[in-house]
Every structure is written in C-alpha cells, then in structure tokens.
PDB file of C-alpha atoms in Angstrom:
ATOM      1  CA  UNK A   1      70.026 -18.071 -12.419  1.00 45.00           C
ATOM      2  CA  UNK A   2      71.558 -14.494 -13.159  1.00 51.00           C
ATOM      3  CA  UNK A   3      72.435 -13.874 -16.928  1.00 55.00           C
ATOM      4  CA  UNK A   4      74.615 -11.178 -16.070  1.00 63.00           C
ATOM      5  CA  UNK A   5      78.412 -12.525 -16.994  1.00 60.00           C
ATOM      6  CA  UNK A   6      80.809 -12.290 -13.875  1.00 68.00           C
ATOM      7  CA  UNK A   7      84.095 -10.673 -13.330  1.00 70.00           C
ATOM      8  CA  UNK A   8      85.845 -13.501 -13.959  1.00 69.00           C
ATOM      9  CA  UNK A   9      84.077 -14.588 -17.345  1.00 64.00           C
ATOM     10  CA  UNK A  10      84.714 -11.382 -18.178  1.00 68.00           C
ATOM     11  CA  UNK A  11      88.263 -11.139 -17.467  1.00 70.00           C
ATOM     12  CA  UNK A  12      89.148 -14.480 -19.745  1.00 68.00           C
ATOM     13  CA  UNK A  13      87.110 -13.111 -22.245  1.00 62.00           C
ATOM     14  CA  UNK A  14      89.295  -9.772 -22.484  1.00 68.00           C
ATOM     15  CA  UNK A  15      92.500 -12.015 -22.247  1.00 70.00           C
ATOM     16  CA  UNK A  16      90.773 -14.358 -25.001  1.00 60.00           C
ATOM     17  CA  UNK A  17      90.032 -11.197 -27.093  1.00 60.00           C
ATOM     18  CA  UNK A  18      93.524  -9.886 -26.906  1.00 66.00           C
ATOM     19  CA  UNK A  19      95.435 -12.942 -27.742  1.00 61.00           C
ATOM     20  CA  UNK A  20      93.262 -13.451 -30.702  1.00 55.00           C
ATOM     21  CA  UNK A  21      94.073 -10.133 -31.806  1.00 61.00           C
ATOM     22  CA  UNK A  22      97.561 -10.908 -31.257  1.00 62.00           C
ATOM     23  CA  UNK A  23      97.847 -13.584 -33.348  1.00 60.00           C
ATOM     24  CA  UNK A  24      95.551 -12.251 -36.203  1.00 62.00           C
ATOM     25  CA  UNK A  25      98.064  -9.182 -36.208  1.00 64.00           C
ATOM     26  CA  UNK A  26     100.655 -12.191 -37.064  1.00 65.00           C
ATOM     27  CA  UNK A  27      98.478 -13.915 -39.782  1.00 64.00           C
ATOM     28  CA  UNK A  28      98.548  -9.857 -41.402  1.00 66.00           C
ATOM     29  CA  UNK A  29     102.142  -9.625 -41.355  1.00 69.00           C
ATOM     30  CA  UNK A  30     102.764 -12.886 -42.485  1.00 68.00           C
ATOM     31  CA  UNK A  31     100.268 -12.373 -45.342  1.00 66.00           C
ATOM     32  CA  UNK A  32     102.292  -9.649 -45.799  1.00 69.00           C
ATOM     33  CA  UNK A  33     105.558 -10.511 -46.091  1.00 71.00           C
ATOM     34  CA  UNK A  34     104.157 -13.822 -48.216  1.00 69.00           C
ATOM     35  CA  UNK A  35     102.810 -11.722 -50.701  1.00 69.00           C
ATOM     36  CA  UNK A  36     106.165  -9.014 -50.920  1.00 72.00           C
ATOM     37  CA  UNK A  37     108.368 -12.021 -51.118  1.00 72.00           C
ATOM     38  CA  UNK A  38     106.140 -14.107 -53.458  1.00 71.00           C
ATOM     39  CA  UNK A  39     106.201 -10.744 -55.966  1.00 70.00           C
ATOM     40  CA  UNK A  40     109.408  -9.957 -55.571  1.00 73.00           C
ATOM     41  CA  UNK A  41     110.290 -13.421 -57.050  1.00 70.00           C
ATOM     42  CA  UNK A  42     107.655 -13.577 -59.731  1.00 72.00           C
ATOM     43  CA  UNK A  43     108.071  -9.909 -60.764  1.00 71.00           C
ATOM     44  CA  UNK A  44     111.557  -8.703 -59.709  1.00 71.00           C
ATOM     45  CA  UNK A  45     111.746  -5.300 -61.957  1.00 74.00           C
ATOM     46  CA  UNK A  46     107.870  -4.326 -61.384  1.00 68.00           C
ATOM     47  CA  UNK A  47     107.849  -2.073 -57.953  1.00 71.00           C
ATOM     48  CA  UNK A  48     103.721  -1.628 -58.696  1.00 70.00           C
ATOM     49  CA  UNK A  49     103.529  -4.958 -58.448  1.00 64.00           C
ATOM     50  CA  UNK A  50     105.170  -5.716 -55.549  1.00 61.00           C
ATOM     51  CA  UNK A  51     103.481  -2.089 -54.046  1.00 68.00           C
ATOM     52  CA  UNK A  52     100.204  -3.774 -54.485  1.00 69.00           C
ATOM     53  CA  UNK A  53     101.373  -7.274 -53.876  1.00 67.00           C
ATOM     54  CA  UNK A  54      98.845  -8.297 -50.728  1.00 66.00           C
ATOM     55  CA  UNK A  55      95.902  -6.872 -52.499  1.00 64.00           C
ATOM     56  CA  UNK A  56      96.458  -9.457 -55.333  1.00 67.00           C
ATOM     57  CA  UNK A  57      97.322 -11.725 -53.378  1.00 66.00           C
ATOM     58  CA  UNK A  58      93.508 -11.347 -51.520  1.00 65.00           C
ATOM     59  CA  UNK A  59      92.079 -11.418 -55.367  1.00 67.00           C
ATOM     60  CA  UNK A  60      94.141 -14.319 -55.820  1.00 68.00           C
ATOM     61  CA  UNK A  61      92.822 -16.401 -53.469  1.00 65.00           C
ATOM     62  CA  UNK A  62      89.304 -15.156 -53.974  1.00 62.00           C
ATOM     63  CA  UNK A  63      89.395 -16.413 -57.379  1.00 64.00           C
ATOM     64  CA  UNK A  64      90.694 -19.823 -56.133  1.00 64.00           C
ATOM     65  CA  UNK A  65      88.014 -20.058 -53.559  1.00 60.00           C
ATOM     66  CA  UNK A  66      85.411 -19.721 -56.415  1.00 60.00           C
ATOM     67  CA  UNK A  67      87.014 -21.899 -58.860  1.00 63.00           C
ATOM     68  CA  UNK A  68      87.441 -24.420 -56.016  1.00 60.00           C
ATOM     69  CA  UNK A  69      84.059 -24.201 -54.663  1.00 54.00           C
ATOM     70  CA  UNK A  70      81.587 -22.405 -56.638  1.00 53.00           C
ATOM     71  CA  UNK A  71      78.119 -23.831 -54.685  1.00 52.00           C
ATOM     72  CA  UNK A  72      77.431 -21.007 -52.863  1.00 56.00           C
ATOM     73  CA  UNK A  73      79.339 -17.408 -51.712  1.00 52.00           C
ATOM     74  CA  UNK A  74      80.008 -18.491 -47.783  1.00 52.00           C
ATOM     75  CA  UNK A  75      81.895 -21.843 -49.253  1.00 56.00           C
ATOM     76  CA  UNK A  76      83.801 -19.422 -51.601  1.00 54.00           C
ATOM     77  CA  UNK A  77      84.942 -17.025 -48.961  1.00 53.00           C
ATOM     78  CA  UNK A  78      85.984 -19.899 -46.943  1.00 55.00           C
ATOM     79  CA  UNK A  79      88.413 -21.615 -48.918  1.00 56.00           C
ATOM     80  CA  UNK A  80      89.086 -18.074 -50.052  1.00 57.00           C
ATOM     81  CA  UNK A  81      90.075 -17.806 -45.882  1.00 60.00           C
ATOM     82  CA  UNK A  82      91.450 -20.674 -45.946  1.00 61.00           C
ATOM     83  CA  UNK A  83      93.946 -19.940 -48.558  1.00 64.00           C
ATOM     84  CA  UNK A  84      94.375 -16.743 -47.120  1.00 62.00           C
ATOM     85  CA  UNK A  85      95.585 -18.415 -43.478  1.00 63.00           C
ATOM     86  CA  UNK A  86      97.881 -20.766 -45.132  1.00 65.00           C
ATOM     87  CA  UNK A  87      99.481 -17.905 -46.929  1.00 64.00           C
ATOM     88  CA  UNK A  88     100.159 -16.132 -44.012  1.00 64.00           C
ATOM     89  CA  UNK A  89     101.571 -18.711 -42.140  1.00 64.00           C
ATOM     90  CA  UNK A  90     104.016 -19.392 -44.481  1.00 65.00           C
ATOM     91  CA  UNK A  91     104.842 -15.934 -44.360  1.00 63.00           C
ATOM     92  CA  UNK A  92     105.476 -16.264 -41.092  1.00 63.00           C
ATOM     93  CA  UNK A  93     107.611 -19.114 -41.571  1.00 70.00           C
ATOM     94  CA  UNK A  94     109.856 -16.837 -44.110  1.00 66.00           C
ATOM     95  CA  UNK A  95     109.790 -14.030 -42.028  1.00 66.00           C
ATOM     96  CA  UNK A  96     111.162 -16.367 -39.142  1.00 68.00           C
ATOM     97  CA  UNK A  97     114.016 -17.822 -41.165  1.00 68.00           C
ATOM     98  CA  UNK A  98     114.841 -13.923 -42.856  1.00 66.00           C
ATOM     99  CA  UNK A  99     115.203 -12.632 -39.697  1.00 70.00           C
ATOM    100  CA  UNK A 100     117.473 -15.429 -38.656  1.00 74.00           C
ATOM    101  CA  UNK A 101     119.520 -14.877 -41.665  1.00 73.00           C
ATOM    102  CA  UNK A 102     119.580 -11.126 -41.779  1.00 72.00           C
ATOM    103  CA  UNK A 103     120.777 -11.941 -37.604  1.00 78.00           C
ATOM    104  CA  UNK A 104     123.310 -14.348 -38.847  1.00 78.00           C
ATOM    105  CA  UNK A 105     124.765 -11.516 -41.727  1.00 76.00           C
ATOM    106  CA  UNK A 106     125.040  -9.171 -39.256  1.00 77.00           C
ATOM    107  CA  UNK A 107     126.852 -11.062 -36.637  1.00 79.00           C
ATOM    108  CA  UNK A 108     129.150 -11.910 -39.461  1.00 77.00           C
ATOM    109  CA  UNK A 109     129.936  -8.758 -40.326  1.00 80.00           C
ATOM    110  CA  UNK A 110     130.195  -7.789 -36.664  1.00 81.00           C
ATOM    111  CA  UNK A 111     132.865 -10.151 -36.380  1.00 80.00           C
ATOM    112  CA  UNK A 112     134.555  -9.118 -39.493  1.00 84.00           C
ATOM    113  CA  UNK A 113     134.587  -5.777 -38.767  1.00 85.00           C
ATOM    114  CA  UNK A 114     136.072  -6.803 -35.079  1.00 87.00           C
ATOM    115  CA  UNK A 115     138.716  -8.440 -37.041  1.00 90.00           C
ATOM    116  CA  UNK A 116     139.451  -5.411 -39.527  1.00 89.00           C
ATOM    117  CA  UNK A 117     139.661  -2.877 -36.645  1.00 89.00           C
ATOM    118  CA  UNK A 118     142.250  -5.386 -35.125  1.00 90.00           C
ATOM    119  CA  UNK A 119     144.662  -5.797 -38.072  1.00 92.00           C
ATOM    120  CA  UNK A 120     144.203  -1.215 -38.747  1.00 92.00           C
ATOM    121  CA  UNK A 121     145.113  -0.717 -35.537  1.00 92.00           C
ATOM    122  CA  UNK A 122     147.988  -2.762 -35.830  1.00 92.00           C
ATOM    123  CA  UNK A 123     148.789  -1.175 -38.745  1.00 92.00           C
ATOM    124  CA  UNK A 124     149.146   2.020 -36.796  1.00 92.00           C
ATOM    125  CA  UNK A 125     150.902   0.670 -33.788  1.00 91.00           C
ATOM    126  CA  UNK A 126     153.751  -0.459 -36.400  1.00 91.00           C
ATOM    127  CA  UNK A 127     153.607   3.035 -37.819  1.00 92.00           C
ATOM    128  CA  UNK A 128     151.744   5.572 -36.029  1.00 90.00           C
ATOM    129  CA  UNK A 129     152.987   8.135 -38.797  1.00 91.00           C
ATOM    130  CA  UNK A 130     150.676   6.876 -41.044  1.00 91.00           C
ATOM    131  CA  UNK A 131     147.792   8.316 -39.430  1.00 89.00           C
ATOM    132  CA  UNK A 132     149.549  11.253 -41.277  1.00 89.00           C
ATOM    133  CA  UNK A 133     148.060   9.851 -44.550  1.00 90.00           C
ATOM    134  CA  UNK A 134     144.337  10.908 -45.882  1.00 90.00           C
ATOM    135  CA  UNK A 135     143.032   7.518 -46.689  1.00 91.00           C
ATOM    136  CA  UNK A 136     144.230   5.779 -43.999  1.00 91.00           C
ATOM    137  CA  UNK A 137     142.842   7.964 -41.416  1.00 91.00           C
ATOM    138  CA  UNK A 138     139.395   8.172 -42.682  1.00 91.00           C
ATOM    139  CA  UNK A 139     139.886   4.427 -42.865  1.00 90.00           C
ATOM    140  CA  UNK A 140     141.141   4.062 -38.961  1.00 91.00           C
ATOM    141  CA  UNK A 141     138.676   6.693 -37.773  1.00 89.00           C
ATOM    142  CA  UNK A 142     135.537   4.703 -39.442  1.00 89.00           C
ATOM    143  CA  UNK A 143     136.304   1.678 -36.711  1.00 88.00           C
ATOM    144  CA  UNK A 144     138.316   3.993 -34.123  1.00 90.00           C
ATOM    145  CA  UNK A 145     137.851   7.472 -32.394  1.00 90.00           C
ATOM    146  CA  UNK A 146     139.022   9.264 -28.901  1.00 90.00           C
ATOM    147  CA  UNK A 147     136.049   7.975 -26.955  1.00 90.00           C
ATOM    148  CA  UNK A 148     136.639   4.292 -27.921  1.00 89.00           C
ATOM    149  CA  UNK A 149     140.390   4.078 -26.789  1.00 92.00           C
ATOM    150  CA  UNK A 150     139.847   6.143 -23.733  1.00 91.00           C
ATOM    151  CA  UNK A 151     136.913   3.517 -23.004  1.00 90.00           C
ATOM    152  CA  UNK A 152     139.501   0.904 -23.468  1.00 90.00           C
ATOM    153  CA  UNK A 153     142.144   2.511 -21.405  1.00 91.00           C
ATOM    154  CA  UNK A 154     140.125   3.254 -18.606  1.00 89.00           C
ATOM    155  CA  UNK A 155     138.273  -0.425 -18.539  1.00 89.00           C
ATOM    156  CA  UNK A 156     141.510  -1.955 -18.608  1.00 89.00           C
ATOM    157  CA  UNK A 157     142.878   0.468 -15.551  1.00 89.00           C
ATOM    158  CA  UNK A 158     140.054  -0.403 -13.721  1.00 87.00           C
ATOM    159  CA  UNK A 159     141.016  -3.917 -13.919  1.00 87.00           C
ATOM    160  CA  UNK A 160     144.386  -3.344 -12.679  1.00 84.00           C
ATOM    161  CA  UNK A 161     145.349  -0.805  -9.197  1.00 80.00           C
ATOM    162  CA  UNK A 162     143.017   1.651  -9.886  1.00 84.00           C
ATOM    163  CA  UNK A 163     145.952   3.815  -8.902  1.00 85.00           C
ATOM    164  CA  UNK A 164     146.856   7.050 -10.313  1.00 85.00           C
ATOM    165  CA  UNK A 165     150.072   6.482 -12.706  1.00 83.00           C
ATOM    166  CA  UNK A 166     151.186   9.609 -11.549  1.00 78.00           C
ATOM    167  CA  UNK A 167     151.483   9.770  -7.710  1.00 77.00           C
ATOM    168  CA  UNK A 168     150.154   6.212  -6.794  1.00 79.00           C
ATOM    169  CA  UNK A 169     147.011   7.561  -5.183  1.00 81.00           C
ATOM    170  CA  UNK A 170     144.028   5.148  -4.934  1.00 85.00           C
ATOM    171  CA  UNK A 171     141.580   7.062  -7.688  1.00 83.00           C
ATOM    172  CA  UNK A 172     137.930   6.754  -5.757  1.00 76.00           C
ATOM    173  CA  UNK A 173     134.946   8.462  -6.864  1.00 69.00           C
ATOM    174  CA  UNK A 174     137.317  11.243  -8.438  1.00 68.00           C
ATOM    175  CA  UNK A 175     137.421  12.746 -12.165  1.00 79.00           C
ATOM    176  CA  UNK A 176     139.328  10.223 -13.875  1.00 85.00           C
ATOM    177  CA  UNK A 177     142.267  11.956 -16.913  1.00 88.00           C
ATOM    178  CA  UNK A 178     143.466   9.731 -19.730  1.00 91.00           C
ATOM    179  CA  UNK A 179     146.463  11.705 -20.553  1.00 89.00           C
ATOM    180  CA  UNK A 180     148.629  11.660 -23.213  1.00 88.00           C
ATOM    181  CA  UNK A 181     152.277  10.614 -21.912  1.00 85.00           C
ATOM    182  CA  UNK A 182     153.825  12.377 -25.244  1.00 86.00           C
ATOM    183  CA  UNK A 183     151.314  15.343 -25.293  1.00 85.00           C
ATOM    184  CA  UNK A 184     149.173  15.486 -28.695  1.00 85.00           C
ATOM    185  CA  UNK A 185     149.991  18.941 -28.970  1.00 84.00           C
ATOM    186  CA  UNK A 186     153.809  17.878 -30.144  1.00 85.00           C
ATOM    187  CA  UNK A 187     153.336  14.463 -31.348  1.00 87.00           C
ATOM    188  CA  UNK A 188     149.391  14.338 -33.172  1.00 88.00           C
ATOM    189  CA  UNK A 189     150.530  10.868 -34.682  1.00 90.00           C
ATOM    190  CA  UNK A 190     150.510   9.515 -31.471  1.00 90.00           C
ATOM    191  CA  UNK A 191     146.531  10.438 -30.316  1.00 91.00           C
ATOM    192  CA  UNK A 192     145.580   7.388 -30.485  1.00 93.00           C
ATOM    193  CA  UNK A 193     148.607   4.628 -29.408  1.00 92.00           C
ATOM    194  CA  UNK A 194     147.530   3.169 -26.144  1.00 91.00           C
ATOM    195  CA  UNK A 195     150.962   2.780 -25.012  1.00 88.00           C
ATOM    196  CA  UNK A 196     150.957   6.789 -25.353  1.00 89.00           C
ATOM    197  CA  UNK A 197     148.391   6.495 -22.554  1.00 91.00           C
ATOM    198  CA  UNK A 198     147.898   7.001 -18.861  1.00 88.00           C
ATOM    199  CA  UNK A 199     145.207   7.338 -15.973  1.00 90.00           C
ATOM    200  CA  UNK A 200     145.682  10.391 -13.974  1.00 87.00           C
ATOM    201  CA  UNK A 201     144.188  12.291 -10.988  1.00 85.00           C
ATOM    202  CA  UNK A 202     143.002  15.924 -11.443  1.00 84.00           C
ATOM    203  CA  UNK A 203     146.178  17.121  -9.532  1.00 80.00           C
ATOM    204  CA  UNK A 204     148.849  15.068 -11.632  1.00 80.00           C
ATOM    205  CA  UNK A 205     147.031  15.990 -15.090  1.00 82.00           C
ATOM    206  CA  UNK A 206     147.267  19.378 -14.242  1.00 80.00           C
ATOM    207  CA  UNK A 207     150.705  19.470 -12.815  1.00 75.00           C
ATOM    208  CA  UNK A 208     151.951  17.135 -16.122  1.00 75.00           C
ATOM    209  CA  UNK A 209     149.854  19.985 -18.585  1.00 71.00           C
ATOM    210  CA  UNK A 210     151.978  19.094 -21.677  1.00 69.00           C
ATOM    211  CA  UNK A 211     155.481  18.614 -20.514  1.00 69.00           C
ATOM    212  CA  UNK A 212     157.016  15.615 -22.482  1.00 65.00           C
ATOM    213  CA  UNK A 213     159.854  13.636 -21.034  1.00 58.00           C
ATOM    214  CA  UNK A 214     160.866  10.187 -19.405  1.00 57.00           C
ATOM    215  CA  UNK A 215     161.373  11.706 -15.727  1.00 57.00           C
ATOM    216  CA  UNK A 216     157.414  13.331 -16.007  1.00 64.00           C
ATOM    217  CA  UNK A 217     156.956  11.796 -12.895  1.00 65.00           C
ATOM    218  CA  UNK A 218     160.137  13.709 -10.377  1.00 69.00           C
ATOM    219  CA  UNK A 219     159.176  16.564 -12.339  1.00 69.00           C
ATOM    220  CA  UNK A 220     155.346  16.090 -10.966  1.00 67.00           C
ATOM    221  CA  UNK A 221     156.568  15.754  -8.064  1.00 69.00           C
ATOM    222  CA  UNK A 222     158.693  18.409  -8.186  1.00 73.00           C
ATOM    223  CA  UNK A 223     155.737  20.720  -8.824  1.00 70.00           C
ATOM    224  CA  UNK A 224     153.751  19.603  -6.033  1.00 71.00           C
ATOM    225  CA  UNK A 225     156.423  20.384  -3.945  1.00 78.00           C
ATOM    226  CA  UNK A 226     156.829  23.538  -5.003  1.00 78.00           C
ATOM    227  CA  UNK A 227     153.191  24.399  -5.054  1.00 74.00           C
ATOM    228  CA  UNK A 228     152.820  23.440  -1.424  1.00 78.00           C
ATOM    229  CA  UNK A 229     155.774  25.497  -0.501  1.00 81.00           C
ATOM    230  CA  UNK A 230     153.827  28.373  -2.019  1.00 82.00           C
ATOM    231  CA  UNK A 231     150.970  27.623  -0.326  1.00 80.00           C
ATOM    232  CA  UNK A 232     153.172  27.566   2.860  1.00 82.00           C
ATOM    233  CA  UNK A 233     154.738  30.974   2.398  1.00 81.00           C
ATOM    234  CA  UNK A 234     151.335  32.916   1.587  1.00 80.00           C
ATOM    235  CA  UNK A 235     149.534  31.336   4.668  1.00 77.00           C
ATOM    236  CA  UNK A 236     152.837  32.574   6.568  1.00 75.00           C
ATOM    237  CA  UNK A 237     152.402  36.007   5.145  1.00 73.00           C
ATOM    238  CA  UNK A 238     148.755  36.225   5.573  1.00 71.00           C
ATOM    239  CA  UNK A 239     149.609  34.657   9.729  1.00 59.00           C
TER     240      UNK A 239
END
C-alpha cells in the first residue's frame, strides 16, 4: 500500500484547511466585536479600556477556566477555549444584527433624504428666485447639482422620441446638449428648473448659443438656412 497521500486527499485537505481558516477568522472578529461592545457597555467613558478590551477579555476567560476547572492546565485552557468560542459567537450574533440595523438607519435616511430633496426642489420650482438666497442654495446644492438634473433630463428624453427638441432629428450615437431654453447667462435663477430644459443636437445648440425667446425654434431654423446659403455661395465662388 503506498503512504504517499494522493491528489485528491490532498485537494480536500487544502479546501478543509481554508474553510477552517475561514471560519476561525469569524470566531476573531466576533471575539472582537464581543469584547468592544461588552466594554463599551461596562465602561462607556474609559477608551483604554475598550482599546484593550479583547485582551481582557482572553484574561477573563482564562481566569474562569481555572476557577472552573483547576485539575490540571489542558482542562483550564479548555474551558478557557471554550469560553472563548462562545464569546465569539455571540459576537457574531451582534455583529449580524448591528449591521442589519446600521443597514436599516441608512435606508431610512436614504429615504428621508429622497423625500427632503423632493419638497427643496419644490420649493424652488414655486420660486426659482430663491436660489438667489445664501442659505437656501447651500441647502439645494447639498441634495442637487448640474450633473444630477442633466442626468434626469436626459433619462427622461430617452424615454420619450429621442428626438432633438430643436429640429426633430432622431439623436443616434451623437453628442447629446441639455440646453438651457432661457440661457443661464441672463436668467442664473433658472440653472436648475427642468422645465428651463431641453435635449439638443450639436447643430441646434450651436445655432440657439444664448438667444432667449418663444420663436427659438424659426429663428434656428432661420440660421440653418442662412448658413447653408453661405455655404452655397462660397462653393459657387470657389466653382
């Protein structure tokens, strides 16, 4: 018979070696965090004692494993063990139910802040001028900025014709323009109204530049129109 292990032995003895590692790195952490929260509890205001917290926490149990079973120093170190695995899984039982909580905060305060944004932006579609004021704006720019309402505009464009609200033109695998139908330049409250908003092709946004009317559109058009006809008369010349 050859003593020599095989492949395969070998194999579910790595794959036995790792997942006990794996789960003593778990009984560690959740000695860890026993220990932390067990000190932080017992000794609130001491930050030594919460800094050194698993190390008395090993003396700890130690001392209960020789009080417990004093016959001999392998009994002693077991029940010390012992003590030492139930610790940790109940540190991984409180680690389990913080992170669920700390999971459950911060959805909460996701949706809260969801709902905050909401009723500031309101605020500002009822009176854009207010963006004029200090406090406010810090307040509107901590849940809003450019890159979030063009985001918005754009998703909800592509959603819809996917047209350019200029000329009409089906917008494929072009540079997309959010442009401001009021430019920013003359009306800075307005930056940030959606209904101040529009998807444009290259051509239109540069044709529009920062004219500000009702009729933008004829007037777009009329400066196509006119800067094909120049087009037209230099080729002429040049023929």
């Amino acid at each position: 018979m050859n003593g020599n292990p095989s492949s395969g032995e070998i194999v579910i003895v790595l794959i036995a070696g790792v997942i006990l590692l794996f789960f003593a790195v778990q009984l560690v952490d959740g000695f860890k965090f026993f220990s932390t929260w067990l000190s932080c509890r017992l000794f609130p205001n001491n930050a030594q004692i919460q800094r050194l917290a698993p190390y008395l926490l090993i003396a700890v149990t130690i001392l209960c494993g020789y009080l417990l079973e004093d016959s001999s120093l392998i009994s002693t170190f077991l029940v010390a063990i012992l003590f030492a695995i139930l610790a940790s899984l109940g540190g991984i039982f409180l680690s389990s139910n913080a992170e669920k909580s700390v999971k459950r905060a911060n959805e909460l305060q996701r949706l809260a802040d969801i709902k905050h944004a909401a009723e500031i932006y309101q605020r500002y579609i009822a009176a854009p001028w207010l963006l004029n004021n200090y406090d406010f704006r810090k307040e509107f720019e901590q849940y809003w900025s450019w890159s979030s309402i063009r985001a918005e505009v754009i998703s909800t464009w592509r959603r819809g014709s996917k047209r350019c609200n200029g000329c009409g033109t089906l917008i494929r695998g072009k540079k997309i323009h959010v442009d401001h139908i009021k430019p920013r330049s003359k009306y800075p409250d307005l930056i940030y109204l959606k209904s101040n908003l529009q998807v444009l092709c290259n051509k239109c946004n540069m044709y529009k530049h920062n004219y500000d009317g009702e009729d933008w559109r004829d007037v777009i058009a009329d400066r196509k129109m006119a800067h094909a006809k120049r087009r037209r008369n230099r080729s002429q010349r040049t023929g």
